[in-house]
Coordinates of C-alpha atoms in Angstrom, one line a residue:
X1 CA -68.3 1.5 81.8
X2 CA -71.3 -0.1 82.0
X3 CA -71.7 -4.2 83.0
X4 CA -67.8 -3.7 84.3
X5 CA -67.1 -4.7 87.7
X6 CA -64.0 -3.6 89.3
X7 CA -62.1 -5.7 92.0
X8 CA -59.8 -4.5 94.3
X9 CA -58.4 -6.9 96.7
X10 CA -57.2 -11.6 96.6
X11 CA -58.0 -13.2 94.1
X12 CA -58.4 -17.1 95.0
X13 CA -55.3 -18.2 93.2
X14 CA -52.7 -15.6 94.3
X15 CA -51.7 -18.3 96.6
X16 CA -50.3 -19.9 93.3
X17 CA -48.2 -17.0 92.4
X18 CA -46.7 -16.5 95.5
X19 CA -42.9 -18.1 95.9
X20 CA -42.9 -20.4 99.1
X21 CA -39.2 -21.6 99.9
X22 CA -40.3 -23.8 102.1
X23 CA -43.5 -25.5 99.9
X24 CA -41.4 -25.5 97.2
X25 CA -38.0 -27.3 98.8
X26 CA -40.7 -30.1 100.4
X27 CA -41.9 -30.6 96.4
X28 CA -38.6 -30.4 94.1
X29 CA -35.8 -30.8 96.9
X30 CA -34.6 -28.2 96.5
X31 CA -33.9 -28.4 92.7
X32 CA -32.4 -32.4 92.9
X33 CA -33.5 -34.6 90.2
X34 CA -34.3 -37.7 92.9
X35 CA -37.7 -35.6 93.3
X36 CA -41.1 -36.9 92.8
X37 CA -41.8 -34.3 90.3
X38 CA -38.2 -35.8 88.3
X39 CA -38.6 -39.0 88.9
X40 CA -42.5 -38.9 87.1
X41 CA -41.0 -36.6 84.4
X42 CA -38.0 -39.2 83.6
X43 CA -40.3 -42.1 83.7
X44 CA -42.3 -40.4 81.3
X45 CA -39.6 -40.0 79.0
X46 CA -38.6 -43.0 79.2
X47 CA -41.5 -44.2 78.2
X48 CA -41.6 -42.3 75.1
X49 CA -38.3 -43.5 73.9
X50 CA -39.3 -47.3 74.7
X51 CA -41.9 -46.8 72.5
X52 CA -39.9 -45.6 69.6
X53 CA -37.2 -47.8 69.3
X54 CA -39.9 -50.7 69.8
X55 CA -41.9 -49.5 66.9
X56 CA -39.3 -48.6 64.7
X57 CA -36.2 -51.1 65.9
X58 CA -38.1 -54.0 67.7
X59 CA -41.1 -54.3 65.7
X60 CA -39.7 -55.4 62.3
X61 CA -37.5 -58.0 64.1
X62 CA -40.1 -59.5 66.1
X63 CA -42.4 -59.3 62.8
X64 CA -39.4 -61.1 60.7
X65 CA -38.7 -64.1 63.5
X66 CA -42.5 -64.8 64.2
X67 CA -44.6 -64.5 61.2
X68 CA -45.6 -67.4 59.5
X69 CA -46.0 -68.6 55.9
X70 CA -49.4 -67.6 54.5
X71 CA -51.7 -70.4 54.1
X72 CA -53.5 -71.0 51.1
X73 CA -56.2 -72.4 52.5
X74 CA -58.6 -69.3 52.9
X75 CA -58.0 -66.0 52.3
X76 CA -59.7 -62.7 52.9
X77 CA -59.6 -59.7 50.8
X78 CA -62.1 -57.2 49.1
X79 CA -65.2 -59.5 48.7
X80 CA -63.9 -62.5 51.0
X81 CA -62.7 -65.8 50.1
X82 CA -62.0 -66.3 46.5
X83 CA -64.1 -68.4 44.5
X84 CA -62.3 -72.2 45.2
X85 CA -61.8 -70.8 49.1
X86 CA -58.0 -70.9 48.3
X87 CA -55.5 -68.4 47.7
X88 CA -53.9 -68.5 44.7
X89 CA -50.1 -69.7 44.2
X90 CA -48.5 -68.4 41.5
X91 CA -46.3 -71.3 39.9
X92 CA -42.7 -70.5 38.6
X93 CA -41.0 -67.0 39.4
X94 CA -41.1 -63.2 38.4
X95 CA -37.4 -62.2 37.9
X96 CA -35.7 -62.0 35.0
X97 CA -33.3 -64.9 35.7
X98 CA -35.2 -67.9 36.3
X99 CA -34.1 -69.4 40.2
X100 CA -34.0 -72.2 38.8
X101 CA -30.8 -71.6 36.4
X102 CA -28.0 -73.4 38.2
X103 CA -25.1 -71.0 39.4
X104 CA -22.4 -72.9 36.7
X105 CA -23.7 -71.2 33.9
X106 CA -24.6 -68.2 35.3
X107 CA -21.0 -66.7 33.3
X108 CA -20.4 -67.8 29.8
X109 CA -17.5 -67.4 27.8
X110 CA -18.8 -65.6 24.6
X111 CA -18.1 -68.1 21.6
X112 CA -15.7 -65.6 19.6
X113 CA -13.2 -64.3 22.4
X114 CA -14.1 -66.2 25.2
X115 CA -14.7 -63.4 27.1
X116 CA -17.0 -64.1 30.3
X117 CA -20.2 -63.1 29.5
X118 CA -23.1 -62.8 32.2
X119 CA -27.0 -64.2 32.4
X120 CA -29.3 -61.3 31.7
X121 CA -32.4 -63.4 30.9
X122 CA -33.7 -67.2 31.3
X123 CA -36.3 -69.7 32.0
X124 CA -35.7 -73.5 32.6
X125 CA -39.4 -74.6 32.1
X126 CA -39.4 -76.6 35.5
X127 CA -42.7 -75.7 36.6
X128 CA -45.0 -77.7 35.2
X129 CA -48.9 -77.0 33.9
X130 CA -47.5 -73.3 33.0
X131 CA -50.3 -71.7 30.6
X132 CA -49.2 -68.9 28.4
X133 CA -52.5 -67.8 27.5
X134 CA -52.5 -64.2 27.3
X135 CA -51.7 -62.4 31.3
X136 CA -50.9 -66.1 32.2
X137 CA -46.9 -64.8 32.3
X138 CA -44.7 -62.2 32.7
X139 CA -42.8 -62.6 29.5
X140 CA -44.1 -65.5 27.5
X141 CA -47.5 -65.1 25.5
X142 CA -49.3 -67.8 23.4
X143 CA -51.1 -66.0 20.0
X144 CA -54.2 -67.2 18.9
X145 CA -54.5 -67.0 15.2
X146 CA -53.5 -68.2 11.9
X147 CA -50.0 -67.5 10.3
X148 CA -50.9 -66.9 7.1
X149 CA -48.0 -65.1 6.1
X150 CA -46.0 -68.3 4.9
X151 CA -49.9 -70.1 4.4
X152 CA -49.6 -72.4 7.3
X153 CA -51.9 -75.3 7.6
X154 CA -52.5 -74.7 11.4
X155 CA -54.3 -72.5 13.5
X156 CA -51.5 -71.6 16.2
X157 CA -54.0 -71.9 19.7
X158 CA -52.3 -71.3 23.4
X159 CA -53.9 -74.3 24.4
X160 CA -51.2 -76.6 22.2
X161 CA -48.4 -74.7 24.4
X162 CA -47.3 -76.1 28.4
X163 CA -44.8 -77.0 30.4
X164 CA -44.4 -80.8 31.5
X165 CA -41.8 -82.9 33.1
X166 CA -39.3 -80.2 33.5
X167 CA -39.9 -78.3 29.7
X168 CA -41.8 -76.7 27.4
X169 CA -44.0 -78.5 24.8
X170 CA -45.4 -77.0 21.9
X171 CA -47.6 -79.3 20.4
X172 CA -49.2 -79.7 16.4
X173 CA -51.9 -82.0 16.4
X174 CA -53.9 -83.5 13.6
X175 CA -57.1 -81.5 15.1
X176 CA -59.3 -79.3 12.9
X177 CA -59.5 -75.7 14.1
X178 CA -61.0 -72.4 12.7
X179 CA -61.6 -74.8 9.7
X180 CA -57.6 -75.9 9.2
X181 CA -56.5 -79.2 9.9
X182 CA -53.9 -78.8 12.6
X183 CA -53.6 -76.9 15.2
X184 CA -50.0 -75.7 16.6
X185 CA -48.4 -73.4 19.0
X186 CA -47.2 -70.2 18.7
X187 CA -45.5 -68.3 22.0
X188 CA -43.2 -64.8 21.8
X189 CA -41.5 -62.3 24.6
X190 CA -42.9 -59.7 22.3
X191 CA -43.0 -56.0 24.3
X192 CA -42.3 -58.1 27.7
X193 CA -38.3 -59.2 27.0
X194 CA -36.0 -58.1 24.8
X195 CA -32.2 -57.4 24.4
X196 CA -29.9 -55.3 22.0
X197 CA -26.5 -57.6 21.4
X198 CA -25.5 -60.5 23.0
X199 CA -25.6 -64.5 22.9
X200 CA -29.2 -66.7 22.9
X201 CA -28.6 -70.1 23.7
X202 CA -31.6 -72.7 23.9
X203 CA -31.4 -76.7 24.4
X204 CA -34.4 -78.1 22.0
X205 CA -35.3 -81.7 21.4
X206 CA -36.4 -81.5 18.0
X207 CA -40.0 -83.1 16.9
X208 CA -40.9 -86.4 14.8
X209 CA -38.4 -88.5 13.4
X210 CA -35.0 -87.1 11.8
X211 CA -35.9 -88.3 8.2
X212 CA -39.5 -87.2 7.6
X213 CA -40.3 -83.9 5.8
X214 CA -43.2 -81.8 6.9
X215 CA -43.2 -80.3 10.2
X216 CA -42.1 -76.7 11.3
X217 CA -40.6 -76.3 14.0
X218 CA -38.6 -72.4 14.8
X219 CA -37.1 -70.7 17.7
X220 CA -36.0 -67.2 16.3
X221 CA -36.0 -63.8 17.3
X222 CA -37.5 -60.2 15.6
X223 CA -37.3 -56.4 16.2
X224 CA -40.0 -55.2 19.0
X225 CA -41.7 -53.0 16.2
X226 CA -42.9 -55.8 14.5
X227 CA -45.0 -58.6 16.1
X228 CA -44.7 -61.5 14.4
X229 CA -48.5 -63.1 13.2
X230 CA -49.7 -59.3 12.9
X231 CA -49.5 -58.1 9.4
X232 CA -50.4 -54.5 9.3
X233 CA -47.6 -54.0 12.5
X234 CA -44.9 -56.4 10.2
X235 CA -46.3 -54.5 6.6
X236 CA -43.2 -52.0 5.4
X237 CA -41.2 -53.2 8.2
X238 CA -40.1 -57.1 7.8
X239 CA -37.1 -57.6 7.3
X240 CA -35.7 -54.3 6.5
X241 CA -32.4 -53.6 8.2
X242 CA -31.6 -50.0 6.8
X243 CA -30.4 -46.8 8.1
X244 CA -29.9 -45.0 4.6
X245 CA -31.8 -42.3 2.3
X246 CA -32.0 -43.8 -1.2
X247 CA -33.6 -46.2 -3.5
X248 CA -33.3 -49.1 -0.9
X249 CA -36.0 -47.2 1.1
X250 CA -38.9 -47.2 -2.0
X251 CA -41.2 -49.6 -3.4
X252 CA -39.7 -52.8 -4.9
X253 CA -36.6 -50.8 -4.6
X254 CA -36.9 -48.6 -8.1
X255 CA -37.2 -45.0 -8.4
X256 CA -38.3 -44.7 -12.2
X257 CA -37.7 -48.2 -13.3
X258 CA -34.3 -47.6 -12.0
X259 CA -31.6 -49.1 -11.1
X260 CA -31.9 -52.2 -14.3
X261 CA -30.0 -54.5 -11.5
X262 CA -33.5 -54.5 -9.5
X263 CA -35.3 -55.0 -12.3
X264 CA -33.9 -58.5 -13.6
X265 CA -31.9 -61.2 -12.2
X266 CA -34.1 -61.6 -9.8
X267 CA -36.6 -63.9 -8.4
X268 CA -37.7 -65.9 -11.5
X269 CA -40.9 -67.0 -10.8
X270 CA -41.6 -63.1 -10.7
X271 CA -39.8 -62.2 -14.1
X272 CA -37.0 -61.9 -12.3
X273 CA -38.0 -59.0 -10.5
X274 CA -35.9 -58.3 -7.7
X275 CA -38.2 -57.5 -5.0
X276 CA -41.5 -56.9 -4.6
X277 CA -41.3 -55.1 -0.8
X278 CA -44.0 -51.8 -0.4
X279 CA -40.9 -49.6 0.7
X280 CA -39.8 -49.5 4.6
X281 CA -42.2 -47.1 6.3
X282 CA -40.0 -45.9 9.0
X283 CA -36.9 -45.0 6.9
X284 CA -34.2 -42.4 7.0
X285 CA -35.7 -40.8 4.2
X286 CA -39.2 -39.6 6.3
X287 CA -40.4 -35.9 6.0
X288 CA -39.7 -34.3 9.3
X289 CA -43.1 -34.1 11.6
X290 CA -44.2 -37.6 10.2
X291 CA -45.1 -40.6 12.3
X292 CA -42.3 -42.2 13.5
X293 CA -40.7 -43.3 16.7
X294 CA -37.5 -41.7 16.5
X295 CA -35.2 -41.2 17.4
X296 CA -32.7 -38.6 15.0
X297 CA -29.3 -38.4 13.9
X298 CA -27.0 -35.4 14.4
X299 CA -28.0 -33.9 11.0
X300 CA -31.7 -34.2 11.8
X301 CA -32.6 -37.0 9.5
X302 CA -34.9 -40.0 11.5
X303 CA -32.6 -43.2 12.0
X304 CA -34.0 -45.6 9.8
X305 CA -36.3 -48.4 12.3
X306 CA -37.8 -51.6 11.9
X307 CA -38.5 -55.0 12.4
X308 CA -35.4 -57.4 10.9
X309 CA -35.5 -61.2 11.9
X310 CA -32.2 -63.8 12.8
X311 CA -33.3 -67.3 13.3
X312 CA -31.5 -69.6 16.1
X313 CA -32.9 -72.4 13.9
X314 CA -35.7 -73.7 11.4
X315 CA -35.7 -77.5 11.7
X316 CA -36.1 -79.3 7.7
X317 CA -34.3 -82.4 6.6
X318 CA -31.6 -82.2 3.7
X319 CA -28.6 -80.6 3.4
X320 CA -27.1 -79.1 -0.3
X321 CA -24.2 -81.5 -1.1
X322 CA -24.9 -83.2 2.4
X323 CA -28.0 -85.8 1.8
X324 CA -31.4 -86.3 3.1
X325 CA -31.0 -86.1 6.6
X326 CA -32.0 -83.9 9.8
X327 CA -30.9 -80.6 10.0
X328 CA -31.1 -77.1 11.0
X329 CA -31.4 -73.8 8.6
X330 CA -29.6 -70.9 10.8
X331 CA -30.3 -67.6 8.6
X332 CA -30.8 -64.0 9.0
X333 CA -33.1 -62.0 7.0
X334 CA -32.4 -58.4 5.1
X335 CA -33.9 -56.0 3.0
X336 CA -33.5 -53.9 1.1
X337 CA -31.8 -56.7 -1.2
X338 CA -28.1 -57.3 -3.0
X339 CA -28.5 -57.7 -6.6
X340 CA -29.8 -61.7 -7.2
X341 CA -29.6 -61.8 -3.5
X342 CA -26.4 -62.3 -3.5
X343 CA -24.5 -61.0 -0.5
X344 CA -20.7 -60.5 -0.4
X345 CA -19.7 -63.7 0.8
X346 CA -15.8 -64.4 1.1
X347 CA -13.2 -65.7 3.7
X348 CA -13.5 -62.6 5.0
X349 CA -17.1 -62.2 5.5
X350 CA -18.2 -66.0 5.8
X351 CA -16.7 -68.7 8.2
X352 CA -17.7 -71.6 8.2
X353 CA -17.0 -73.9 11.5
X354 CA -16.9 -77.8 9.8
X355 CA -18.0 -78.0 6.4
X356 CA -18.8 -81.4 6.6
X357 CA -21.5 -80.5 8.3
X358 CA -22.5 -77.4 7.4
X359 CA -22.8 -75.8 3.8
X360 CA -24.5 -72.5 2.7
X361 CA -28.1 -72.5 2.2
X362 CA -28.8 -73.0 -1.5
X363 CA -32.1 -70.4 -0.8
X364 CA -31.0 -66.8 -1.0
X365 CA -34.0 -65.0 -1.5
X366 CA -36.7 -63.9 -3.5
X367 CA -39.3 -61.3 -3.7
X368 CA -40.4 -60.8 -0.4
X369 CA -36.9 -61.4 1.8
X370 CA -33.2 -61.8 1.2
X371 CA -31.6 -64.3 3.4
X372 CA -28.4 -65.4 4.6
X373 CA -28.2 -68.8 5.8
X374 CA -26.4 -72.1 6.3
X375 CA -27.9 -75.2 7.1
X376 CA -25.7 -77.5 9.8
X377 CA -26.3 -81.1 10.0
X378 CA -28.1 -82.4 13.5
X379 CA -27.5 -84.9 15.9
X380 CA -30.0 -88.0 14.8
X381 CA -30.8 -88.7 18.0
X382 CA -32.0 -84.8 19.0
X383 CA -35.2 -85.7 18.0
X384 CA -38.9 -87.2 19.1
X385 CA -39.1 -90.5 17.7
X386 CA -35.5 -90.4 16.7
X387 CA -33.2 -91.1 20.0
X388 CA -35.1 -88.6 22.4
X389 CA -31.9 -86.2 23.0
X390 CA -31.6 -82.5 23.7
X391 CA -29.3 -80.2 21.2
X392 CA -28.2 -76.6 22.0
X393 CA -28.9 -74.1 19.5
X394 CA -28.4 -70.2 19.6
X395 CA -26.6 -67.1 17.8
X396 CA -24.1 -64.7 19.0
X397 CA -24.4 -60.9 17.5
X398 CA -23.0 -57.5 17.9
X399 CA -25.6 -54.7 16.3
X400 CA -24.7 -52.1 14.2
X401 CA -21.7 -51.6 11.4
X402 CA -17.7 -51.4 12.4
X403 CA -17.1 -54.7 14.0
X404 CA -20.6 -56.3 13.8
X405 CA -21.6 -60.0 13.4
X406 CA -23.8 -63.0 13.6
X407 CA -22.4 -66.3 14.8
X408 CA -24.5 -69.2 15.1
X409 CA -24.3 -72.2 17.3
X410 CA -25.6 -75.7 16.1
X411 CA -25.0 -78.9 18.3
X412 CA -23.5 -76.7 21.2
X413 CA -20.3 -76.0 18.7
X414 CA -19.7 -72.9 16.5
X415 CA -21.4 -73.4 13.5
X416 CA -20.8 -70.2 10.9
X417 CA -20.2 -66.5 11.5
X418 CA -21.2 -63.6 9.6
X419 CA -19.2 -60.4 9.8
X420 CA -21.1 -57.4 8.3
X421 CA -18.9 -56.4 5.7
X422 CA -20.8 -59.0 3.6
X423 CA -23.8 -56.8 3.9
X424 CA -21.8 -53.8 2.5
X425 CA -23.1 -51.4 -0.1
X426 CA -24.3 -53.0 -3.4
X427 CA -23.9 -50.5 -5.9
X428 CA -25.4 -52.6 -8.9
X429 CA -28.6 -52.0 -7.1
X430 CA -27.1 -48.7 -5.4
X431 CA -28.4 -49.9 -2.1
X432 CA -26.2 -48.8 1.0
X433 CA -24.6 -51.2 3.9
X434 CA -27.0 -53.1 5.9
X435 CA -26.4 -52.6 9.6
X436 CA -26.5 -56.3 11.8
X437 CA -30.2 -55.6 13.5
X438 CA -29.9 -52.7 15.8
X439 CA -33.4 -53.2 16.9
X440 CA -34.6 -54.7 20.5
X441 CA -35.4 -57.9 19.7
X442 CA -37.8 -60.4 21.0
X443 CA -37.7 -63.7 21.0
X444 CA -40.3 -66.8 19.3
X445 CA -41.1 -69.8 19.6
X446 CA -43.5 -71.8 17.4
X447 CA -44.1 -75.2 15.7
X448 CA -46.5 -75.4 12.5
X449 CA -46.6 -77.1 9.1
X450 CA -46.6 -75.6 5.7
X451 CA -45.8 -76.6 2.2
X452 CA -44.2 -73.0 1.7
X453 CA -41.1 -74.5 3.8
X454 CA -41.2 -77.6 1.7
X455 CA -42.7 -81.1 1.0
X456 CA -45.0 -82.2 3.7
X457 CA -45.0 -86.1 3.9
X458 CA -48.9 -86.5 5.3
X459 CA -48.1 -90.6 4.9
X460 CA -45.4 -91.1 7.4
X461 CA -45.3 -87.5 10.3
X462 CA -46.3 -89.0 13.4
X463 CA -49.4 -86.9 15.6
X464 CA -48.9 -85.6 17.7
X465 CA -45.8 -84.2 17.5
X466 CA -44.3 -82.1 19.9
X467 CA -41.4 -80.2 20.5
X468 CA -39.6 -79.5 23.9
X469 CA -37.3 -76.8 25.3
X470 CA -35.4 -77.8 28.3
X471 CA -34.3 -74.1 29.0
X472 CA -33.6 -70.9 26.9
X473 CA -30.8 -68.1 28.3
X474 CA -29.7 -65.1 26.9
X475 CA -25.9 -63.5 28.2
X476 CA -24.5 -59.8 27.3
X477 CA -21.2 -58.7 28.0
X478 CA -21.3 -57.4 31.6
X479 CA -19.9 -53.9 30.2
X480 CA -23.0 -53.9 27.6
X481 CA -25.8 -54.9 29.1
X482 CA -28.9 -53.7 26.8
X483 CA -32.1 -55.4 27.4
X484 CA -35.5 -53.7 27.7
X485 CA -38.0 -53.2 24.9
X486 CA -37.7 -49.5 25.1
X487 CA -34.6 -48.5 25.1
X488 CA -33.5 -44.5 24.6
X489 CA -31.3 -45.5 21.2
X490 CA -34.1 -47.7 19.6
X491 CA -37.8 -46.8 21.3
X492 CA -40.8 -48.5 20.2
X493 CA -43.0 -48.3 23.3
X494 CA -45.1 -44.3 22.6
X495 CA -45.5 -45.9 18.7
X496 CA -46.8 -48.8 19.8
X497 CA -49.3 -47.4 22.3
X498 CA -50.2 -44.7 19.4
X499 CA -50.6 -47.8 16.9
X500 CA -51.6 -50.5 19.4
X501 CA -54.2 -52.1 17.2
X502 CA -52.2 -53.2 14.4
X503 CA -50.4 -55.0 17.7
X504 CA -53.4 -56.9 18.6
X505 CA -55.7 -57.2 15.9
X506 CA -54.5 -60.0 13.5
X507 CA -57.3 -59.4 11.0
X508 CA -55.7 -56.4 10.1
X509 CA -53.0 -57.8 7.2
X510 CA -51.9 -54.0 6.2
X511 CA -50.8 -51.2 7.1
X512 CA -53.1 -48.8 4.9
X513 CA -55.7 -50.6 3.1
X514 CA -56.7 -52.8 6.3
X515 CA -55.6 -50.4 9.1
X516 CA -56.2 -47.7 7.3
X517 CA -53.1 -45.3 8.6
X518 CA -51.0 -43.5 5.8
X519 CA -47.3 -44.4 5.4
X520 CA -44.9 -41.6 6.1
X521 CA -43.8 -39.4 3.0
X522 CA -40.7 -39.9 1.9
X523 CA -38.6 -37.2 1.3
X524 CA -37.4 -39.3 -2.2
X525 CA -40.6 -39.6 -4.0
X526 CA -42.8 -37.2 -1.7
X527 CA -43.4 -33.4 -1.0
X528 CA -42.1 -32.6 2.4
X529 CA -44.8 -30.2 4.5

C-alpha cells in the first residue's frame, strides 16, 4: 500500500519489554517493600492522606483557636470600605428569645394549673438607641400614619419609639405633625411574630400621673390578617371571631330585616341598631373558588378567618363602683354580637379574681364592636409622675371552643377569666358560638390620645409623656407550641402577598370602595358560580 513502510527487525524500546531478573531484583529487591520504588510510592501516599485529614480535620480546629474577632474599624466588601470606614454592629440579637432573658423565668407556671410553661418569644429592651423604623428589626416595626379609626389626635411617627436605659419608650409629645397636634408612637410584630395559644406577659410603667384623664396608652394583640392602622386589610375583618354559616356572617347582621333582636335594643345613639358591621368577608358562608385563604373543613365549607383583637391592657382612670383612680381596661373584642351586647356572663363563665379591685366594664359594645371587659384597679405608683414603678400585665388563652378561655393578669396577680361558654350561641339574634380567637396573633404596642376613649384633661397631662416596657415574653405549653404567622391550620401569608397593598398602604380605608377588590359572595345572600 502506498506511503507504508514495513519494518522487520528491533525496535529501540524492546529493551523495555524484555524481563531482566537481574535489572529488575537490583530495582524492586526482589519484590520487598523497603525498595526505592516502595519507599517513593508510600511517601507519596502518605502525603496524600496528610493532606486530607489536615484540610478536613486540622483546618477547622486551627481556624476555631486562632481567628480573631472582626474589627470594626475597616472593612472590605463589594465596593470597599463603607461609607463611615466602619463596619457595622448590629445592636441587640436575632433569636427568638432575647439573650438577655435571665434563665429563672425561662419556665413559667401557667396561671390556671400551674403547669410549667416554656419561653417561646421575648425581648428585654436592654439595648439602647434601638430604632424600629421600618427593616430597623427583626420583629418590631414602628407605623407611620394616623389612627383614624378611633379619631386620634396624633400622628403615630417611629421617630417617638426607642429604647433607653434598659426599656422601651414610646413617647406622645405636644408636637404638631401632618397637621395634628401630637405626635405618638405606634410599634407591632405584625407578619414577623406571632403565636396561636399561650400566656403574654409584659412589665409596663404606665405614663403621666395616675389621676389625670387623657392619654392612651395600649399593649394588645390582633389576628395576622388584619394589620392594625390599615383599614381596607381590618374592613370586614375586625373583630369577627366566627366560624359559622348564617346571619352572623351578613351586613349589620340581618337578612331581610330579620332577626327583630338585631334591630333594637341596641346601640342607642344608632336607634338602637345593633350593629352596623359590613358582614365578615372571609366567612364560612363563601362560594367555593372565591378569594380566601383557606383553609376547609371536612364538608368542604371555608373555615370562617379573620382578624379578632384581646387587649393585655388600655390604661384610663375610673373604675364603675370603684372611684376616680388609675386603672387598667383588660377586654376582648367579638363580632358578630349577642343581643344588647350582652354576653352570657355567670359564675360559670365569668371569675372574677378580687372584686375590690376589679369590676366589669360598664362598656359592652355598640355598633362597630362587642366587648368583654373588666377594668382592675392599678398600683399608684406604676406610673410616670406617679411613684415611677413597673406593673406586669398579660392574658392567658386557649383558642378555639371545648375548654377555651381568656385569663387576664393585672398587677402580676390573676385578675378575671373568661371561659367560652359565655360566648355561646345567642339565639335572640340566632348568631352561633364565638370561638376564643383561633387566629395567629400579633402583638402592639402604641400610646396616643383621643377623646373617643374619654375626656382628655389638656389643663393638667404633663408633655411629654412617655411610656416604658421593661420586657415583654410570651410562654406556650411545651406540648403546644404554635408560633409562626403562617401556620398550616390558620395561613395568612399567600393572601397577604396576593393582597399586600391594603397591608401597606394606609390611605386605603376600605376594602372595595378604596382598594377597589370585591368581597367574596356569600352563599346566604349571593349566587354561587
Amino acid at each position: 500500500m502506498s506511503g507504508i513502510h514495513a519494518h522487520d527487525g528491533p525496535e529501540p524500546d524492546d529493551a523495555l519489554h524484555n524481563p531482566d531478573p537481574v535489572r529488575d531484583r537490583r530495582v524492586d529487591k526482589g519484590g520487598t517493600i523497603l525498595s526505592g520504588r516502595g519507599i517513593v510510592n508510600l511517601g507519596c501516599l502518605f502525603i496524600i492522606f496528610a493532606g486530607l485529614i489536615t484540610l478536613f480535620a486540622g483546618y477547622p480546629l486551627i481556624t476555631y483557636f486562632t481567628k480573631k474577632p472582626p474589627s470594626t474599624q475597616g472593612g472590605f466588601n463589594l465596593g470597599g470600605i463603607n461609607a463611615s470606614g466602619q463596619v457595622p454592629e448590629i445592636p441587640g440579637n436575632w433569636g427568638l428569645i432575647d439573650i438577655d432573658t435571665p434563665d429563672d423565668v425561662r419556665v413559667k407556671e401557667d396561671w390556671l394549673t400551674g403547669e410549667k410553661w416554656q419561653l417561646v418569644f421575648s425581648d428585654e429592651f436592654n439595648t439602647d438607641g434601638r430604632s424600629f423604623y421600618p427593616g430597623d428589626d427583626p420583629y418590631w416595626e414602628a407605623v407611620d400614619l394616623h389612627y383614624w379609626q378611633t379619631n386620634n389626635l396624633e400622628w403615630y411617627d417611629p421617630k417617638a419609639i426607642t429604647t433607653r436605659d434598659g426599656h422601651l419608650e414610646i413617647t406622645l409629645s405636644q408636637e404638631e405633625n401632618h397637621n395634628l397636634r401630637f405626635t405618638g408612637g405606634m410599634m407591632s410584630t405584625w407578619n414577623k411574630f406571632c403565636f396561636t395559644g399561650g400566656l403574654v406577659e409584659t412589665s409596663v410603667m404606665l405614663p403621666g400621673f395616675n389621676n389625670i384623664h387623657g392619654l392612651w396608652p395600649a399593649i394588645w394583640a390582633m389576628g395576622n390578617l388584619g394589620r392594625a392602622g390599615f383599614g381596607a386589610s381590618l374592613d370586614a375583618m375586625w373583630p369577627y371571631t366566627y366560624d359559622a354559616c348564617d346571619v352572623g356572617t351578613l351586613a349589620n347582621q340581618t337578612l331581610n330585616g330579620l332577626p327583630v333582636g338585631a334591630t333594637e335594643d341596641g346601640d342607642t345613639g344608632f336607634g338602637g341598631v345593633l350593629s352596623f358591621l359590613p358582614g365578615q368577608r372571609l366567612s364560612r358562608c363563601t362560594c367555593p373558588g372565591e378569594s380566601h385563604p383557606g383553609p376547609v373543613h371536612a364538608n368542604g365549607d371555608y373555615v370562617g378567618r379573620s382578624a379578632p383583637e384581646i387587649d393585655i391592657f388600655e390604661a384610663q382612670i375610673g373604675v364603675d363602683g370603684i372611684g376616680d383612680v388609675g386603672a387598667v381596661s383588660q377586654s376582648g373584642q367579638w363580632g358578630p354580637f349577642n343581643y344588647a351586647y350582652k354576653w352570657f356572663n355567670s359564675s360559670d363563665t365569668l371569675y372574677i379574681a378580687d372584686e375590690t379591685v376589679s369590676a366589669l366594664n360598664s362598656y359592652r359594645g355598640g355598633v362597630y364592636q362587642q366587648a368583654t371587659s373588666v377594668v382592675t384597679v392599678t398600683d399608684p405608683e406604676g406610673y410616670e409622675f406617679s411613684g415611677g414603678k413597673y406593673s406586669t400585665y398579660g392574658f392567658q388563652y386557649k383558642p378555639g371552643f371545648e375548654g377555651a378561655y381568656i385569663a387576664w393578669i393585672a398587677n402580676n396577680k390573676l385578675a378575671w377569666v373568661l371561659h367560652q361558654e359565655g360566648m355561646a350561641a345567642d339565639p335572640r339574634v340566632e348568631i352561633s358560638a364565638r370561638p376564643v380567637p383561633q387566629e395567629p396573633l400579633y402583638l402592639i404596642a402604641n400610646l396616643g390620645i383621643s377623646e373617643n376613649f374619654g375626656a382628655v384633661d389638656y389643663d393638667h397631662l404633663r408633655f411629654p409623656a412617655r411610656m416604658r416596657v421593661d420586657w415583654i415574653r410570651v410562654y406556650q405549653d411545651p406540648n403546644n407550641i404554635n408560633i409562626g404567622c403562617d401556620p398550616d391550620d390558620f395561613p395568612t401569608a399567600a393572601y397577604i402577598n396576593q393582597y399586600i397593598e391594603a397591608y401597606t398602604n394606609s390611605n386605603l380605608t376600605t376594602w372595595t370602595d378604596d382598594y377597589k377588590q370585591p368581597k367574596p359572595k356569600n352563599r346566604l345572600v349571593d349566587q354561587c358560580d
